[in-house]
Short mmCIF file of C-alpha atoms in Angstrom, two decimals:
data_model
loop_
_atom_site.label_atom_id
_atom_site.label_comp_id
_atom_site.label_asym_id
_atom_site.label_seq_id
_atom_site.Cartn_x
_atom_site.Cartn_y
_atom_site.Cartn_z
CA GLY U 1 0.00 0.00 0.00
CA GLU U 2 0.92 3.63 -0.38
CA SER U 3 2.25 5.83 2.37
CA VAL U 4 4.23 9.00 2.48
CA GLY U 5 7.90 8.01 2.75
CA LEU U 6 7.71 4.72 0.79
CA HIS U 7 8.88 4.07 -2.77
CA LEU U 8 6.22 4.14 -5.45
CA PRO U 9 4.32 0.84 -5.20
CA THR U 10 2.85 -0.86 -8.22
CA LEU U 11 -0.26 -2.91 -8.82
CA SER U 12 -0.83 -5.04 -11.88
CA VAL U 13 -4.29 -6.43 -12.65
CA GLN U 14 -6.08 -8.16 -15.48
CA GLU U 15 -8.71 -6.29 -17.45
CA GLY U 16 -12.10 -6.88 -15.90
CA ASP U 17 -10.77 -7.60 -12.42
CA ASN U 18 -11.40 -5.32 -9.46
CA SER U 19 -8.50 -3.19 -8.22
CA ILE U 20 -7.82 -2.04 -4.70
CA ILE U 21 -5.32 0.74 -4.08
CA ASN U 22 -4.36 1.49 -0.51
CA CYS U 23 -3.09 4.57 1.27
CA ALA U 24 -2.01 5.20 4.85
CA TYR U 25 -2.33 8.70 6.16
CA SER U 26 -0.77 10.29 9.19
CA ASN U 27 -2.82 13.30 10.17
CA SER U 28 -6.01 12.64 12.11
CA ALA U 29 -6.98 16.32 11.76
CA SER U 30 -7.55 16.13 8.00
CA ASP U 31 -11.14 16.85 7.02
CA TYR U 32 -11.14 15.36 3.54
CA PHE U 33 -9.38 12.58 1.74
CA ILE U 34 -9.18 12.67 -2.00
CA TRP U 35 -8.10 10.37 -4.79
CA TYR U 36 -6.49 11.72 -7.93
CA LYS U 37 -5.54 9.88 -11.12
CA GLN U 38 -2.54 10.91 -13.18
CA GLU U 39 -2.03 9.52 -16.65
CA SER U 40 1.41 9.63 -18.20
CA GLY U 41 2.34 13.15 -19.28
CA LYS U 42 -0.79 14.74 -17.86
CA GLY U 43 -1.87 16.62 -14.78
CA PRO U 44 -3.74 14.91 -11.94
CA GLN U 45 -7.47 14.42 -12.38
CA PHE U 46 -9.93 14.30 -9.50
CA ILE U 47 -11.66 10.96 -8.95
CA ILE U 48 -13.52 11.06 -5.68
CA ASP U 49 -13.34 12.51 -2.19
CA ILE U 50 -14.62 11.48 1.22
CA ARG U 51 -15.17 13.54 4.31
CA SER U 52 -13.61 12.40 7.56
CA ASN U 53 -17.03 11.72 9.14
CA MET U 54 -17.85 9.10 6.50
CA ASP U 55 -16.72 5.49 6.11
CA LYS U 56 -17.62 4.86 2.49
CA ARG U 57 -18.51 6.75 -0.61
CA GLN U 58 -19.32 5.43 -4.06
CA GLY U 59 -18.92 6.92 -7.48
CA GLN U 60 -19.08 5.56 -10.97
CA ARG U 61 -17.13 2.27 -10.83
CA VAL U 62 -15.15 3.55 -7.84
CA THR U 63 -15.60 3.23 -4.10
CA VAL U 64 -13.52 4.91 -1.43
CA LEU U 65 -13.29 3.43 2.05
CA LEU U 66 -12.00 5.29 5.08
CA ASN U 67 -10.88 3.56 8.26
CA LYS U 68 -10.04 6.23 10.79
CA THR U 69 -9.11 3.73 13.48
CA VAL U 70 -6.04 2.58 11.55
CA LYS U 71 -5.70 5.73 9.40
CA HIS U 72 -6.23 3.85 6.18
CA LEU U 73 -7.84 4.88 2.92
CA SER U 74 -8.55 2.67 -0.06
CA LEU U 75 -9.81 3.12 -3.60
CA GLN U 76 -11.66 0.26 -5.22
CA ILE U 77 -12.09 0.24 -8.98
CA ALA U 78 -14.64 -2.19 -10.34
CA ALA U 79 -14.15 -3.99 -13.66
CA THR U 80 -10.79 -2.36 -14.28
CA GLN U 81 -10.19 -1.23 -17.85
CA PRO U 82 -6.99 -0.45 -19.78
CA GLY U 83 -7.90 3.25 -19.55
CA ASP U 84 -7.57 2.99 -15.79
CA SER U 85 -3.82 2.50 -16.12
CA ALA U 86 -2.25 5.47 -14.34
CA VAL U 87 -0.65 6.61 -11.12
CA TYR U 88 -3.17 7.06 -8.33
CA PHE U 89 -2.53 9.53 -5.53
CA CYS U 90 -4.31 9.89 -2.27
CA ALA U 91 -4.31 13.35 -0.72
CA GLU U 92 -5.38 14.89 2.55
CA ALA U 93 -7.05 18.26 2.94
CA GLY U 94 -8.29 20.32 5.80
CA ARG U 95 -5.41 20.56 8.16
CA GLY U 96 -5.70 23.69 10.22
CA GLY U 97 -9.11 24.47 8.84
CA SER U 98 -7.96 25.12 5.29
CA ASN U 99 -9.50 22.45 3.09
CA TYR U 100 -7.84 23.78 -0.02
CA LYS U 101 -4.29 22.82 0.96
CA LEU U 102 -3.57 19.33 -0.27
CA THR U 103 -0.91 16.98 1.05
CA PHE U 104 -0.26 14.23 -1.47
CA GLY U 105 1.01 10.73 -0.97
CA LYS U 106 3.62 9.34 -3.33
CA GLY U 107 1.26 7.41 -5.56
CA THR U 108 0.58 3.88 -6.75
CA LEU U 109 1.15 2.82 -10.34
CA LEU U 110 -1.76 0.74 -11.64
CA THR U 111 -1.14 -1.32 -14.76
CA VAL U 112 -4.07 -3.05 -16.44
CA ASN U 113 -3.19 -6.01 -18.61
CA PRO U 114 -5.52 -6.80 -21.53
CA ASN B 1 -13.53 26.06 -21.96
CA ALA B 2 -9.81 25.40 -22.04
CA GLY B 3 -9.69 24.84 -18.26
CA VAL B 4 -6.19 25.35 -16.87
CA THR B 5 -3.40 26.02 -19.33
CA GLN B 6 0.32 26.34 -18.73
CA THR B 7 3.12 27.82 -20.80
CA PRO B 8 5.69 26.76 -21.71
CA LYS B 9 5.37 22.95 -21.83
CA PHE B 10 9.12 22.38 -21.70
CA ARG B 11 12.10 24.51 -20.80
CA VAL B 12 15.81 24.00 -20.27
CA LEU B 13 17.71 26.55 -18.20
CA LYS B 14 21.28 26.98 -17.14
CA THR B 15 22.08 27.44 -13.48
CA GLY B 16 21.55 31.05 -12.48
CA GLN B 17 19.11 31.91 -15.27
CA SER B 18 15.66 33.21 -14.53
CA MET B 19 12.29 32.42 -16.01
CA THR B 20 8.57 32.78 -15.46
CA LEU B 21 5.95 30.08 -15.82
CA LEU B 22 2.48 31.23 -16.75
CA CYS B 23 -0.75 29.63 -15.63
CA ALA B 24 -4.15 30.70 -16.93
CA GLN B 25 -7.64 29.48 -16.06
CA ASP B 26 -10.96 30.37 -17.66
CA MET B 27 -13.26 28.97 -14.98
CA ASN B 28 -13.40 32.16 -12.90
CA HIS B 29 -11.84 30.35 -9.95
CA GLU B 30 -10.73 32.32 -6.93
CA TYR B 31 -8.00 29.96 -5.76
CA MET B 32 -4.89 29.06 -7.70
CA TYR B 33 -1.89 26.89 -6.81
CA TRP B 34 1.57 25.96 -7.98
CA TYR B 35 2.95 22.48 -7.27
CA ARG B 36 6.11 20.67 -8.16
CA GLN B 37 6.38 16.96 -8.80
CA ASP B 38 9.65 15.09 -8.55
CA PRO B 39 10.21 11.52 -9.81
CA GLY B 40 8.39 8.91 -7.80
CA MET B 41 6.79 11.48 -5.56
CA GLY B 42 3.50 13.17 -5.07
CA LEU B 43 2.92 16.84 -5.69
CA ARG B 44 4.19 19.42 -3.22
CA LEU B 45 2.64 22.85 -2.86
CA ILE B 46 4.99 25.75 -3.66
CA HIS B 47 2.75 28.81 -3.41
CA TYR B 48 -0.94 29.52 -3.65
CA SER B 49 -3.36 32.40 -4.01
CA VAL B 50 -6.81 32.84 -2.52
CA GLY B 51 -7.75 35.72 -4.79
CA GLU B 52 -6.51 38.41 -7.12
CA GLY B 53 -3.64 40.33 -5.56
CA THR B 54 -2.95 37.72 -2.85
CA THR B 55 -0.25 35.09 -2.54
CA ALA B 56 0.91 32.76 0.24
CA LYS B 57 3.66 30.25 0.85
CA GLY B 58 3.09 26.54 0.61
CA GLU B 59 5.24 23.62 1.66
CA VAL B 60 8.32 24.32 -0.51
CA PRO B 61 8.42 28.05 -1.37
CA ASP B 62 12.16 28.72 -1.25
CA GLY B 63 13.67 29.85 -4.55
CA TYR B 64 10.31 30.78 -6.08
CA ASN B 65 8.18 33.88 -6.28
CA VAL B 66 4.61 34.28 -7.50
CA SER B 67 2.22 37.00 -8.57
CA ARG B 68 -1.53 37.14 -9.13
CA LEU B 69 -2.18 40.47 -10.80
CA LYS B 70 -5.22 39.18 -12.66
CA LYS B 71 -7.75 36.71 -11.37
CA GLN B 72 -7.28 34.35 -14.30
CA ASN B 73 -3.46 34.28 -14.22
CA PHE B 74 -0.93 32.97 -11.70
CA LEU B 75 2.77 33.40 -12.46
CA LEU B 76 5.60 31.39 -10.96
CA GLY B 77 9.07 32.92 -11.13
CA LEU B 78 12.52 31.46 -10.63
CA GLU B 79 14.99 34.29 -10.10
CA SER B 80 18.17 32.20 -10.14
CA ALA B 81 17.52 28.64 -11.23
CA ALA B 82 19.31 25.75 -9.51
CA PRO B 83 19.59 22.09 -10.55
CA SER B 84 17.44 21.19 -7.51
CA GLN B 85 14.58 22.99 -9.23
CA THR B 86 14.53 20.47 -12.06
CA SER B 87 11.01 19.15 -11.82
CA VAL B 88 7.58 19.08 -13.40
CA TYR B 89 5.49 22.06 -12.36
CA PHE B 90 1.72 21.92 -12.18
CA CYS B 91 -0.72 24.74 -11.77
CA ALA B 92 -4.21 24.18 -10.39
CA SER B 93 -7.30 26.21 -9.61
CA SER B 94 -10.44 25.78 -7.54
CA GLU B 95 -13.57 27.63 -6.52
CA ASP B 96 -13.93 29.46 -3.22
CA THR B 97 -13.39 27.01 -0.41
CA ASP B 98 -16.38 25.85 1.53
CA LEU B 99 -15.60 23.95 4.70
CA SER B 100 -18.77 21.90 4.23
CA ALA B 101 -17.38 20.37 1.07
CA TYR B 102 -14.17 19.74 -0.77
CA ASN B 103 -13.76 21.92 -3.83
CA GLU B 104 -12.00 20.01 -6.56
CA GLN B 105 -8.70 21.35 -7.79
CA PHE B 106 -8.38 21.35 -11.57
CA PHE B 107 -4.85 20.81 -12.83
CA GLY B 108 -3.03 22.01 -15.90
CA PRO B 109 -0.94 19.73 -18.12
CA GLY B 110 2.36 20.67 -16.48
CA THR B 111 5.67 22.28 -17.43
CA ARG B 112 8.78 20.13 -17.52
CA LEU B 113 11.76 22.20 -16.40
CA THR B 114 15.38 21.07 -16.54
CA VAL B 115 18.11 23.13 -14.93
CA LEU B 116 21.63 22.26 -16.07
#
């Protein structure tokens, strides 16, 4: 799983399988946790966010789970497609009451094999 | 809408040279940000602006200056470039913050800077 301070982890899955990308965070004071996707040569793109008072949030083909007890965040991608291949970053927001300042993790490289 | 655009896309500088990176957004966003991304790492906030005429320091501001003279533009300046500033620079923008929700940051395509 991903955590600030570790080398970039990688995840390889077969097309059609479900993917789970993990992230450990350190700051209990963060109000929001966000997942961004970055394709090669492009800027990050917002996927989904979850507020700290929630445990789960679903989007289109994606689900984010938040476990505050162990400070763990995960992104689940259903029926992974080749277009999902990218680096996925988790980010925290809301430290000190400013929910616009993002602190990014180092990212996980997802490779989808056809 | 073009969203967030950045110029230039690539640049090579020699140590000690100066340059300015331009970011423009057409979404009428109040907040704008400059990040840098180094290999194998997440983005780190350099400077940000919460409105026209305002700027503030982020996590790694040393060696950079910024200006927000117009709401739609956010400039990042390197007065005397150093090899440690070799990186990919991303600009982003977002609406006014609302503590009841997270306001998505929209990112530009990035500028790849190499300092020799």
